[in-house]
Coordinates of C-alpha atoms in Angstrom, one line a residue:
X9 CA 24.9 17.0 -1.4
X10 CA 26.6 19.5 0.6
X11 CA 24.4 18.4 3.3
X12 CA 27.1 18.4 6.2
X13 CA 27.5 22.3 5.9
X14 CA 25.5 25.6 5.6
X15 CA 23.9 27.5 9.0
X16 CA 20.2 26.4 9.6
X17 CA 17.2 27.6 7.3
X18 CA 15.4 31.0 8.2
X19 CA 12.3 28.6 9.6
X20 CA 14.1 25.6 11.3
X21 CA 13.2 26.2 14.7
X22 CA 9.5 26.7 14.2
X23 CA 9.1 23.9 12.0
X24 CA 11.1 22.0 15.0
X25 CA 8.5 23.3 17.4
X26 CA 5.6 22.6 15.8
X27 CA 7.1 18.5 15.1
X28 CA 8.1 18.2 18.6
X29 CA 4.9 19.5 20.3
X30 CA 3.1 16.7 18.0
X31 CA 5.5 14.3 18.0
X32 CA 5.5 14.1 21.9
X33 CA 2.0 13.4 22.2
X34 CA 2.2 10.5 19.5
X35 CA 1.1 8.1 21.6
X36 CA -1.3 9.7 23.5
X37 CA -3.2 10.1 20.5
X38 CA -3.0 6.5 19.2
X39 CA -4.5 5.5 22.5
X40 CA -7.4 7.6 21.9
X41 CA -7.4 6.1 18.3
X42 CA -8.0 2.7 19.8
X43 CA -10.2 3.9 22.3
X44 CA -12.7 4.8 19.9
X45 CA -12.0 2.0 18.0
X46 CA -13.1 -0.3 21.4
X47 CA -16.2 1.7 21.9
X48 CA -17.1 1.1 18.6
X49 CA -16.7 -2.8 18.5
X50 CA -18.2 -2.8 22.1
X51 CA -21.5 -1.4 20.4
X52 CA -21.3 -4.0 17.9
X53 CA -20.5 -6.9 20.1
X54 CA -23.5 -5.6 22.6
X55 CA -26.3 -4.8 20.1
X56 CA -25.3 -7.2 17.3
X57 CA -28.3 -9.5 17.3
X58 CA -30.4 -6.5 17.8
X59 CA -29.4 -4.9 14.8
X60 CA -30.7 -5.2 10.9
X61 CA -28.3 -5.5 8.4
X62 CA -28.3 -1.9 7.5
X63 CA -27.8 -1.1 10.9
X64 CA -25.0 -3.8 11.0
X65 CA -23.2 -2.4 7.4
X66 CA -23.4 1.2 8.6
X67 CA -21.4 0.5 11.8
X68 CA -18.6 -1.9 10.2
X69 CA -18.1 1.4 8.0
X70 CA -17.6 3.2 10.9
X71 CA -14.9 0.5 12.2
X72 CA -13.5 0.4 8.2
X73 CA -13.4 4.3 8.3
X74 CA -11.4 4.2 11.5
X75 CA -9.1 1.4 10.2
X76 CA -8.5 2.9 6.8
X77 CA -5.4 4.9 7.4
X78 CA -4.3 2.8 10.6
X79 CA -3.9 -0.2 9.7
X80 CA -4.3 -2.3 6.5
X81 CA -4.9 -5.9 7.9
X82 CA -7.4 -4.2 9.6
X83 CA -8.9 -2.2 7.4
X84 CA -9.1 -5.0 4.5
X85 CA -10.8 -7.2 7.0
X86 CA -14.1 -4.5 7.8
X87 CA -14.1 -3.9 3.7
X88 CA -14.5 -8.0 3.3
X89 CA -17.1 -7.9 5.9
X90 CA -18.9 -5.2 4.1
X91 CA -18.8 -7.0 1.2
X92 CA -20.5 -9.8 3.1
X93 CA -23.2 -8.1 4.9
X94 CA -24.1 -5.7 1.5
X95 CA -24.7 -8.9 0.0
X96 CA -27.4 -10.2 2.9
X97 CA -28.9 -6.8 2.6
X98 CA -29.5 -7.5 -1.7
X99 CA -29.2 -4.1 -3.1
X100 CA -26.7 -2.7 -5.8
X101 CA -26.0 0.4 -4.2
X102 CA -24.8 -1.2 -0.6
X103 CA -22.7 -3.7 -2.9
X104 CA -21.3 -1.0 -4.9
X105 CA -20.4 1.3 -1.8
X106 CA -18.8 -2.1 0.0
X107 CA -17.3 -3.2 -3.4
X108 CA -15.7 0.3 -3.7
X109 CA -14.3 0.4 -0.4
X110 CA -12.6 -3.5 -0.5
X111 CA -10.9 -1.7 -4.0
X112 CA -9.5 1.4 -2.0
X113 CA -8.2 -0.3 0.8
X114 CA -6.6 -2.9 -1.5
X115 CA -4.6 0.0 -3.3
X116 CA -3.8 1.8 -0.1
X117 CA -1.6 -1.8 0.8
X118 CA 0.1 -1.7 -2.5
X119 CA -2.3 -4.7 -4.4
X120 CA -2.9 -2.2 -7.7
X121 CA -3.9 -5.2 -9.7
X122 CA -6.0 -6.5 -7.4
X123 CA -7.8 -2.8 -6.5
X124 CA -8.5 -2.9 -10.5
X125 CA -9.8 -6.1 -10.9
X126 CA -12.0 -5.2 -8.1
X127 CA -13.3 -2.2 -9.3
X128 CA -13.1 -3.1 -12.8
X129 CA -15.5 -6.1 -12.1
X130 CA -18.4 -3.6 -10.6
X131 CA -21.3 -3.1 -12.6
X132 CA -22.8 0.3 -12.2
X133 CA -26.6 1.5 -13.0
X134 CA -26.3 5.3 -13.4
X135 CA -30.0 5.3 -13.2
X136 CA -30.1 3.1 -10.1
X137 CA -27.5 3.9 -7.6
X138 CA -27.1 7.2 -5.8
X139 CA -24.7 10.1 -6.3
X140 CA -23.2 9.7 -3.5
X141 CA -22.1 5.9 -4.3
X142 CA -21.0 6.4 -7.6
X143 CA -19.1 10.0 -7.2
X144 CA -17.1 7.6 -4.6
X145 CA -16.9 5.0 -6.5
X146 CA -15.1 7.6 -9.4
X147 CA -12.9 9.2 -7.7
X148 CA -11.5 5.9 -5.3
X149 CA -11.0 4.0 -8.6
X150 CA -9.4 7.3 -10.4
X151 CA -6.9 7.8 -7.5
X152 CA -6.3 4.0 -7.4
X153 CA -4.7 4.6 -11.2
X154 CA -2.8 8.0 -10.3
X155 CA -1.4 6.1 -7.3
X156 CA -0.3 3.3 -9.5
X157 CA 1.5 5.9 -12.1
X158 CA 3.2 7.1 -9.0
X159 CA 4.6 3.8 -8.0
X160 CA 5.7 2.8 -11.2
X161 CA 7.1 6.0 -12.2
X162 CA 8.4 5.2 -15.9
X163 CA 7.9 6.8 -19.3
X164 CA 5.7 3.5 -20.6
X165 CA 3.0 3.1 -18.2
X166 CA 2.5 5.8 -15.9
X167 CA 1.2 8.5 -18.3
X168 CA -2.0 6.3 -19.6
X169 CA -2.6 5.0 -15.7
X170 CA -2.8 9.2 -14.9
X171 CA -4.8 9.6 -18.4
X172 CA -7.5 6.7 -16.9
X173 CA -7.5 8.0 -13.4
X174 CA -8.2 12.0 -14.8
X175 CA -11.1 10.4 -16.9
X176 CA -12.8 8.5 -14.0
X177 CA -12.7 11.9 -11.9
X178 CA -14.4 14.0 -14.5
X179 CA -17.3 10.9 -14.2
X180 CA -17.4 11.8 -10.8
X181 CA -18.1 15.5 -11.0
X182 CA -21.8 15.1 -12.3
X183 CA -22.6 13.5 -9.2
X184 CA -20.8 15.5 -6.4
X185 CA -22.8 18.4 -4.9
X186 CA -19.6 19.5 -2.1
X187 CA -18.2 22.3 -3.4
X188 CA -14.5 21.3 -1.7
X189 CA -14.9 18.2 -3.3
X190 CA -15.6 19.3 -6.9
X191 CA -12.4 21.9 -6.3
X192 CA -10.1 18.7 -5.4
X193 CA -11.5 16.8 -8.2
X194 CA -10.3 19.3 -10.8
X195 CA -7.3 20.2 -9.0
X196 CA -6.2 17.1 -9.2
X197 CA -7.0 16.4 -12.6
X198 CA -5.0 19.7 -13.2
X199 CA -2.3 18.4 -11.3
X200 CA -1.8 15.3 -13.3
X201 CA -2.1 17.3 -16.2
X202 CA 1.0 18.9 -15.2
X203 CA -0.5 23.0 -15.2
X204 CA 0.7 23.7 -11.7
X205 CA -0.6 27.1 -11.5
X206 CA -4.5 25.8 -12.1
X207 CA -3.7 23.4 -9.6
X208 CA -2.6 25.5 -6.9
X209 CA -5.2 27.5 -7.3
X210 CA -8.1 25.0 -7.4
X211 CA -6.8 23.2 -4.1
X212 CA -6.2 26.1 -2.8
X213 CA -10.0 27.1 -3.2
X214 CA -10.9 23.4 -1.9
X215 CA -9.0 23.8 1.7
X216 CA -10.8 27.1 2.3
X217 CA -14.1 25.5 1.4
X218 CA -12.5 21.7 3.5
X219 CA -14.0 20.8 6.5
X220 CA -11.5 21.0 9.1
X221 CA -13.3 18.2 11.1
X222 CA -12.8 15.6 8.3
X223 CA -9.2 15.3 8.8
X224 CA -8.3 12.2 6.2
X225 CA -9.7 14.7 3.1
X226 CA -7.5 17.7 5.3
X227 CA -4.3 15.8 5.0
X228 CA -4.8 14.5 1.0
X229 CA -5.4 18.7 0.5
X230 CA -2.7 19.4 2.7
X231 CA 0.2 17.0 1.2
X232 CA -0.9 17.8 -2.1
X233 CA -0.6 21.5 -1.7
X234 CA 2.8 21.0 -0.5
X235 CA 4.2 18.8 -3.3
X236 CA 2.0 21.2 -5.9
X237 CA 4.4 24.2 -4.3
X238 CA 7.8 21.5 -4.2
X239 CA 7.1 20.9 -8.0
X240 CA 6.6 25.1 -8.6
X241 CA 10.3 25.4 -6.6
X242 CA 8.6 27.3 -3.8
X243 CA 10.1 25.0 -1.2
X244 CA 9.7 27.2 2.2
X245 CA 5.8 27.3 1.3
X246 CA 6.4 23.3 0.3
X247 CA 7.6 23.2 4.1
X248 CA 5.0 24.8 5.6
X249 CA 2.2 22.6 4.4
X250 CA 3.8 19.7 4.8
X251 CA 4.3 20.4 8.5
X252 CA 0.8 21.1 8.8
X253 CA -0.5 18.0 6.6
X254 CA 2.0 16.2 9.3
X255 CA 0.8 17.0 12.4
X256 CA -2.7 16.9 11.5
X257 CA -2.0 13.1 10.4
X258 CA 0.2 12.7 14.2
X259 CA -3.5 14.2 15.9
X260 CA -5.4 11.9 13.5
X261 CA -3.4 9.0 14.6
X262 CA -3.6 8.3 10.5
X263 CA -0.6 5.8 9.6
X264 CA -0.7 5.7 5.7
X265 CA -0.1 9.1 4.5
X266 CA 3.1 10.5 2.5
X267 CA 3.5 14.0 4.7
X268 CA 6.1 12.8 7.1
X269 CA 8.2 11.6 4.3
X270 CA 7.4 14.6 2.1
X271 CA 8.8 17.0 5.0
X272 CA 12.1 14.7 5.8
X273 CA 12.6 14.7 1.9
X274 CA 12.6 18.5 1.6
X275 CA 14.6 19.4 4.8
X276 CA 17.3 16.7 3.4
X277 CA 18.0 17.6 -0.1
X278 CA 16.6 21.5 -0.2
X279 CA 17.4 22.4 3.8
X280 CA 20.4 20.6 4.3
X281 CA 19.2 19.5 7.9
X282 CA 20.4 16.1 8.0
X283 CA 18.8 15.5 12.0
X284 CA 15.5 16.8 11.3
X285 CA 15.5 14.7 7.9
X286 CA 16.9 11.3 9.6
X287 CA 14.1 11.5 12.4
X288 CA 11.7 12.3 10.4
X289 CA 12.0 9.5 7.8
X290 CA 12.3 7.1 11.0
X291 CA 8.9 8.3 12.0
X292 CA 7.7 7.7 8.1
X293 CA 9.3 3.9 8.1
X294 CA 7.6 3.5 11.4
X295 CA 4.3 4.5 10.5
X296 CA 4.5 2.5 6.9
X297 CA 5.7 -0.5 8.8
X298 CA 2.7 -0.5 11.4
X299 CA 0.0 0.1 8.3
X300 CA 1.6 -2.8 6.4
X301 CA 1.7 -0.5 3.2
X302 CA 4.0 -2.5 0.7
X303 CA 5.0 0.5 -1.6
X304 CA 5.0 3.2 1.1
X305 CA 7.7 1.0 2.5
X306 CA 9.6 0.4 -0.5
X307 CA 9.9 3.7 -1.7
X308 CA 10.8 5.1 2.4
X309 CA 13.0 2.4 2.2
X310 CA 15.4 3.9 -0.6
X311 CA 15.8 7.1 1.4
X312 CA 16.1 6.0 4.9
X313 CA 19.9 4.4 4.1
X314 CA 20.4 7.7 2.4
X315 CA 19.4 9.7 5.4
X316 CA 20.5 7.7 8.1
X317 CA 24.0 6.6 6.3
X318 CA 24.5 10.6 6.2
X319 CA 23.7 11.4 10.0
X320 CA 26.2 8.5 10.4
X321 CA 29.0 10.5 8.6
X322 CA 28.1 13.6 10.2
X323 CA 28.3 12.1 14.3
X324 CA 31.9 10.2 13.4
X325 CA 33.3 13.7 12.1
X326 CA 32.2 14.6 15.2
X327 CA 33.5 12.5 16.8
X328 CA 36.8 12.1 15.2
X329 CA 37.2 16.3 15.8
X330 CA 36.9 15.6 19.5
X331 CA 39.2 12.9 19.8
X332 CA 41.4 15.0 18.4
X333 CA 40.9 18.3 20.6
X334 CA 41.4 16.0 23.8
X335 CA 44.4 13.9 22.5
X336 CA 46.3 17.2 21.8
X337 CA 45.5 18.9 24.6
X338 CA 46.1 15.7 27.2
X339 CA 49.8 14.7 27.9
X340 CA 48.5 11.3 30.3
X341 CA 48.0 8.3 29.4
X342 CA 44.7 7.3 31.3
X343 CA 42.9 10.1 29.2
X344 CA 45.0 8.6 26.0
X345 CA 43.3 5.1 27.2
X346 CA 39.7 6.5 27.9
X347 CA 39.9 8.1 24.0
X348 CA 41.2 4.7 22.6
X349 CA 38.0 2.5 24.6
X350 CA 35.9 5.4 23.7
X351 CA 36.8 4.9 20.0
X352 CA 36.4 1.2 19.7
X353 CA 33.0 1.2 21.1
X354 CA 31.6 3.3 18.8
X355 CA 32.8 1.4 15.9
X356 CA 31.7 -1.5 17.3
X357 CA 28.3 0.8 17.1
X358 CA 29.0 1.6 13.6
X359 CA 29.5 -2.1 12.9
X360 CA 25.8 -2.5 14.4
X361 CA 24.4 -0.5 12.6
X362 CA 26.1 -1.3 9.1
X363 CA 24.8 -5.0 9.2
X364 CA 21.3 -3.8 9.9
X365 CA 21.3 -1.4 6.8
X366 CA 22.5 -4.3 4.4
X367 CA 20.1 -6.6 6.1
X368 CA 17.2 -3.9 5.2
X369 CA 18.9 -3.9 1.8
X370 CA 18.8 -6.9 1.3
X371 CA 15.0 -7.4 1.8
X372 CA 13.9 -4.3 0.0
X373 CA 16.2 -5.6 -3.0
X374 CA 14.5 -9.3 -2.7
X375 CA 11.5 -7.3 -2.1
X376 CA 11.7 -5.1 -5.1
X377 CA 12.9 -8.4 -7.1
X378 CA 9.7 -10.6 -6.5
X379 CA 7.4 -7.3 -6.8
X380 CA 8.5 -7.0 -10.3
X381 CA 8.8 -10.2 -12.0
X382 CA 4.7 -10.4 -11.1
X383 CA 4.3 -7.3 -12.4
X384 CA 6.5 -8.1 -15.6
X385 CA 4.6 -11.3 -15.8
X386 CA 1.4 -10.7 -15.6
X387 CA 1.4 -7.2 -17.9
X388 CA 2.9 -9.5 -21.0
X389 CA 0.7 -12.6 -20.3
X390 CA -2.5 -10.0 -20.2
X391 CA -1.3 -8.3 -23.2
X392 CA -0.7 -11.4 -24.8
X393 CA -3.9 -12.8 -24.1
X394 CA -6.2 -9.2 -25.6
X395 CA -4.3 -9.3 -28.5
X396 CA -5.1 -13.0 -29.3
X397 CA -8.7 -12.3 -28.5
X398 CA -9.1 -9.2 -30.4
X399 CA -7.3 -11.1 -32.9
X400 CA -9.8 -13.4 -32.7
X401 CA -12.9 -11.0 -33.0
X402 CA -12.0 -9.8 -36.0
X403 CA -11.0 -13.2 -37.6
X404 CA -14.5 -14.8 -36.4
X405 CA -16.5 -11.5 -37.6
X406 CA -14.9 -12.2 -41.0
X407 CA -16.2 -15.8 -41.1
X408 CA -19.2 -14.5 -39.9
X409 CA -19.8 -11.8 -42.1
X410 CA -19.0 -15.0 -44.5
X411 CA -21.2 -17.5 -43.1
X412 CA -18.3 -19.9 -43.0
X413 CA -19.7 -21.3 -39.7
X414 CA -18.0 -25.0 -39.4
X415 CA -14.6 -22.9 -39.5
X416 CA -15.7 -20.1 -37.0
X417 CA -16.9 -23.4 -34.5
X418 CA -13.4 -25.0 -35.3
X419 CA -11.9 -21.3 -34.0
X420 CA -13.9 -21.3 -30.4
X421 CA -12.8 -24.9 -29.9
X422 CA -9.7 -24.0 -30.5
X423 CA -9.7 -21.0 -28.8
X424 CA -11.4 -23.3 -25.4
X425 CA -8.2 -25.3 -26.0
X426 CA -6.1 -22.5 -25.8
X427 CA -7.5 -21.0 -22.5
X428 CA -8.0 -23.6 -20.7
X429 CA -7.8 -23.5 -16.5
X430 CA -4.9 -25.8 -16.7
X431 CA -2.5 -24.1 -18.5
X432 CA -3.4 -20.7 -16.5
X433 CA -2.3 -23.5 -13.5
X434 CA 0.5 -24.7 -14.9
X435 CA 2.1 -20.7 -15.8
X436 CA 1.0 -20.0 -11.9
X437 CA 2.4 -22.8 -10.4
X438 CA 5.8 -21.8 -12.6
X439 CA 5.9 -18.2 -12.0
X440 CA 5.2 -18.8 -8.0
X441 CA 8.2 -21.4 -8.0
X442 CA 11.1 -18.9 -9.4
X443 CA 9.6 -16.3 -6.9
X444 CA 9.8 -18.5 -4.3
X445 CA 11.6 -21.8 -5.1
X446 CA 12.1 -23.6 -0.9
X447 CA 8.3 -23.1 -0.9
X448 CA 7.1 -26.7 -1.0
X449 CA 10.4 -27.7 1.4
X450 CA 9.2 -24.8 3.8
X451 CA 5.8 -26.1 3.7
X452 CA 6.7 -29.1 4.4
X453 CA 8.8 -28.6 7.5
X454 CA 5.5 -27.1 9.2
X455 CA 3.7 -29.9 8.9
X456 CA 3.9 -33.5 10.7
X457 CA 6.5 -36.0 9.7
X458 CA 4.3 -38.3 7.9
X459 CA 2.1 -35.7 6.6
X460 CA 4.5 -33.8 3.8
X461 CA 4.2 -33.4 0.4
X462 CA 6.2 -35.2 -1.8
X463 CA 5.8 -34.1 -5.8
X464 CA 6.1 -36.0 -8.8
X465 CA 6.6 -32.9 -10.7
X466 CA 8.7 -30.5 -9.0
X467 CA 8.1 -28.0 -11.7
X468 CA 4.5 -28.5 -10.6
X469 CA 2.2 -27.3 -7.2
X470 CA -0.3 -29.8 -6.4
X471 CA -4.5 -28.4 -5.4
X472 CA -3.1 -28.2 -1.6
X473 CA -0.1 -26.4 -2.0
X474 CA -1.8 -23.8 -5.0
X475 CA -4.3 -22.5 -2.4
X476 CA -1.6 -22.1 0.0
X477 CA 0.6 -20.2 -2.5
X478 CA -2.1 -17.8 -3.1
X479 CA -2.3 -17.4 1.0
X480 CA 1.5 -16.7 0.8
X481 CA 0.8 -13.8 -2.1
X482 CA -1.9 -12.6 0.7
X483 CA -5.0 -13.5 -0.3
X484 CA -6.9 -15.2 2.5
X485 CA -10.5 -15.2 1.6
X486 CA -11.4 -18.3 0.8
X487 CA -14.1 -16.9 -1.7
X488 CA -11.5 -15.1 -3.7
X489 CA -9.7 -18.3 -4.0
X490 CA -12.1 -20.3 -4.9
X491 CA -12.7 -17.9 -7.5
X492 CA -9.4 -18.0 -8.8
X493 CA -8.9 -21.7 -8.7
X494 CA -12.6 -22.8 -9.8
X495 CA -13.1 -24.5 -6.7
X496 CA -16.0 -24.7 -4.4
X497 CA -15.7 -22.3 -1.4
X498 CA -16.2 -26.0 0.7
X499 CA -13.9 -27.7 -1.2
X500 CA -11.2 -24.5 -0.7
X501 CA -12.3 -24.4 3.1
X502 CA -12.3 -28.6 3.3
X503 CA -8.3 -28.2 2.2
X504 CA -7.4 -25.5 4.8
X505 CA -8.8 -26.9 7.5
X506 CA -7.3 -30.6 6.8
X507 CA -4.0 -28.9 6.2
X508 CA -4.1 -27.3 8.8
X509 CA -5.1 -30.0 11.8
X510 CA -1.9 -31.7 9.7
X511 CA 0.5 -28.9 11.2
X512 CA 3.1 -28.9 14.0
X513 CA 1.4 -25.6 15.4
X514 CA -1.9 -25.6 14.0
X515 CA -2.8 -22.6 15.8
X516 CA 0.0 -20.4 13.3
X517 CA 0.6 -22.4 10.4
X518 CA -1.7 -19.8 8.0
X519 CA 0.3 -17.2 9.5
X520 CA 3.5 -18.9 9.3
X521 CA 2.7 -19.9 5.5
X522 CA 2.7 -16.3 5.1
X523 CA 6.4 -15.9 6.2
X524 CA 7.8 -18.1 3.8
X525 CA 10.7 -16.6 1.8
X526 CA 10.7 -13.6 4.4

């Protein structure tokens, strides 16, 4: 890459500047982070019985808001609680605007499928709801598909997820009255669209119109500008915005956000600046690791080896160049013996830090490996399953159109056959068991002696251990499994709890369940 040579770029000191002043005061604005965080919950926990259930929804958004681009456990837990409340309140628009937010947050922690199927299964009322709900509800499920054409990055998939996500931001547009908002919208319909020029221009008319104040909708402007420029080859302006869309997410305490990684990127393959790169992608991998954002961290994860294996080569030149300055110019052996201690301890450093790059290998490559077998799955068993049934609309419209009822009754019997819950139990409980094949032996060895699972069909997960599987995928809500496994939300609740008084540490065994094949 040529990346060990070259003097430093024109700007390098003042993007240094700018990175250090923020960087420094990192923590100091995390605490303030969770500072308004506490006040907030103190209000709750105060005034809670005091409050109506508007009252109640309206401040767990505030608490979702501030969780959103901190941290996703968080985050995902205030959009299930909204979920909760908007259905005690009754009314389509709170449901919509809690429905919406559980899809966004989903995406922003790497669960595209899920985000779908939970926007997808909205109903919306144009003539009911307000503008405001459904120009949200447009644009968070149309960036939900551009992010997922960015993660899967291929020539099959990624240009119909950017074609869905460009037509659910033009739905928005009737309904948004912001002026910066309308400018994003098309900009980044433009974007996707690949006319960079139109682009530029119409985010560059949304940050002059941005509020400065809403710092979440700053940095989206911010980052985008810069990888708009990056794409044009106009890298010093690409820097420049990035930096800014950096430390305005280091002020904002905001954890999920690509402008760390954007910057490191550019000073490493168009700068040459190897330190400035490596620190910053260690800043990035922090951030993505504390927000528990599954694809931020995968896709960090391939550069930070790159990065940090480089600085690596650069310090042992270093460091062989001195050794061999001083051994020249020393004739005694104590400064012979200093160099040769000197030496070892460093490779013993080196060793260090080898094994913890192949150990981060390793779980991105197992990570990577699980990640797409569902993917692979689940794409060919839902294809599968629309072309049977649009196979079967146009075979039962024929009979139809024929009146040849007995043989269109045989067809839905059959078809009843075919989809039965069973089967759909039996492909699970098979595609969970090659992903993760010591699951029912690590289960085991967290509960009691005489209280493990012992299977007649290995190939096969029995009521117990499929609504523990689904905890070990990550989901936790025992009303989204009892949707999935037809199950009572008792019944699901009845089995954890049982299981669960059944464990050597019954205080961690969900959380340990959760670990398995980690």
């Amino acid at each position: 890459m040529g990346c060990t040579s070259g003097k430093p770029f024109q700007y390098r000191e003042e993007v240094a500047r700018q990175m250090s002043l923020a960087l420094q005061q990192k923590d100091v604005y995390n605490q303030m982070k969770l500072n308004d965080i506490d006040s907030i919950r103190n209000f709750l926990n105060t005034n809670s019985n005091r409050m109506t259930c508007e009252e109640k929804f309206q401040v767990n958004v505030d608490l979702y808001n501030e969780f959103k681009l901190y941290s996703f456990d968080s985050a995902f837990h205030y959009a299930t609680q909204l979920c909760r409340i908007a259905n005690d309140i009754d009314s389509s628009a709170y449901r919509v605007d809690a429905r919406t937010r559980l899809g966004y947050i989903l995406a922003r922690g790497g669960f595209f499928k899920e985000a779908i199927d939970s926007l997808s299964s909205i109903r919306i009322d144009k003539e009911v709801l307000p503008a405001k709900v459904l120009s949200d509800y447009y644009i968070s499920f149309g960036r939900v598909y551009h992010d997922l054409a960015d993660y899967t990055k291929d020539n099959v998939f990624s240009s119909r997820y950017n074609q869905i996500g460009n037509e659910l931001l033009m739905e928005s547009l009737p309904y948004l009255s912001d002026s910066s908002t309308i400018y994003y919208v098309r900009g980044k319909v433009a974007l996707k669209e690949d006319k960079l020029a139109k682009s530029k221009q119409l985010y560059q008319r949304s940050l002059e119109l941005c509020d400065t104040t809403d710092t979440e909708t700053l940095s989206v402007l911010l980052s985008t500008m810069a990888y708009v420029n990056r794409k044009l080859g106009l890298n010093d302006e690409a820097i420049h915005y990035y930096v800014k869309a950096a430390v305005n997410d280091i002020r904002s305490a905001t954890k999920e956000s690509v402008s760390m990684r954007g910057l490191a990127t550019m000073l490493y393959y168009y700068k040459n600046d190897v330190n400035l790169a490596s620190e910053y992608i260690n800043e990035a991998f922090e951030d993505a690791t504390f927000y528990g954002t599954r694809h931020r961290i995968n896709v960090i994860g391939t550069l930070f080896p790159v990065f940090v294996g480089e600085k690596l080569g650069i310090e042992q030149v270093k460091r062989q160049t001195f050794q061999d300055s001083f051994i020249l110019s020393s004739v005694f052996a104590v400064v012979l013996i200093i160099a040769i201690i000197y030496i070892l301890m460093q490779m013993k450093h080196l060793r260090r830090s080898r094994q913890l790059l192949e150990k981060l290998n390793l779980k991105l490559s197992e990570a990577n490996r699980i990640k797409n077998s569902y993917i692979g799955h689940y794409l060919d068993a839902t294809f599968k399953l629309v072309n049977q049934l649009d196979n079967f609309v146009l075979v039962g419209q024929q009979k139809l159109d024929s009146k040849q009822y007995d043989s269109l009754s045989s067809m839905i019997h059959n078809l009843n056959s075919d989809f039965n819950r069973k089967s759909a139990f039996a492909d699970f409980d098979r595609t969970f068991l090659s992903l993760f094949p010591t699951f029912v032996e690590s289960f085991n060895s967290l509960l009691q002696p005489d209280d493990k699972f012992v299977l007649e069909n290995k190939g096969a997960l029995n009521s117990t251990l499929r609504i523990f599987a689904l905890i070990r995928l990550g989901i936790t809500e025992s009303e989204q499994i009892s949707e999935i496994l037809g199950y009572s939300v008792n019944t699901v609740y009845n089995y954890r709890v049982r299981t669960r008084n059944k464990a050597v540490d019954p205080a961690n065994f969900e959380k340990d369940v959760r670990k398995i094949g980690l």
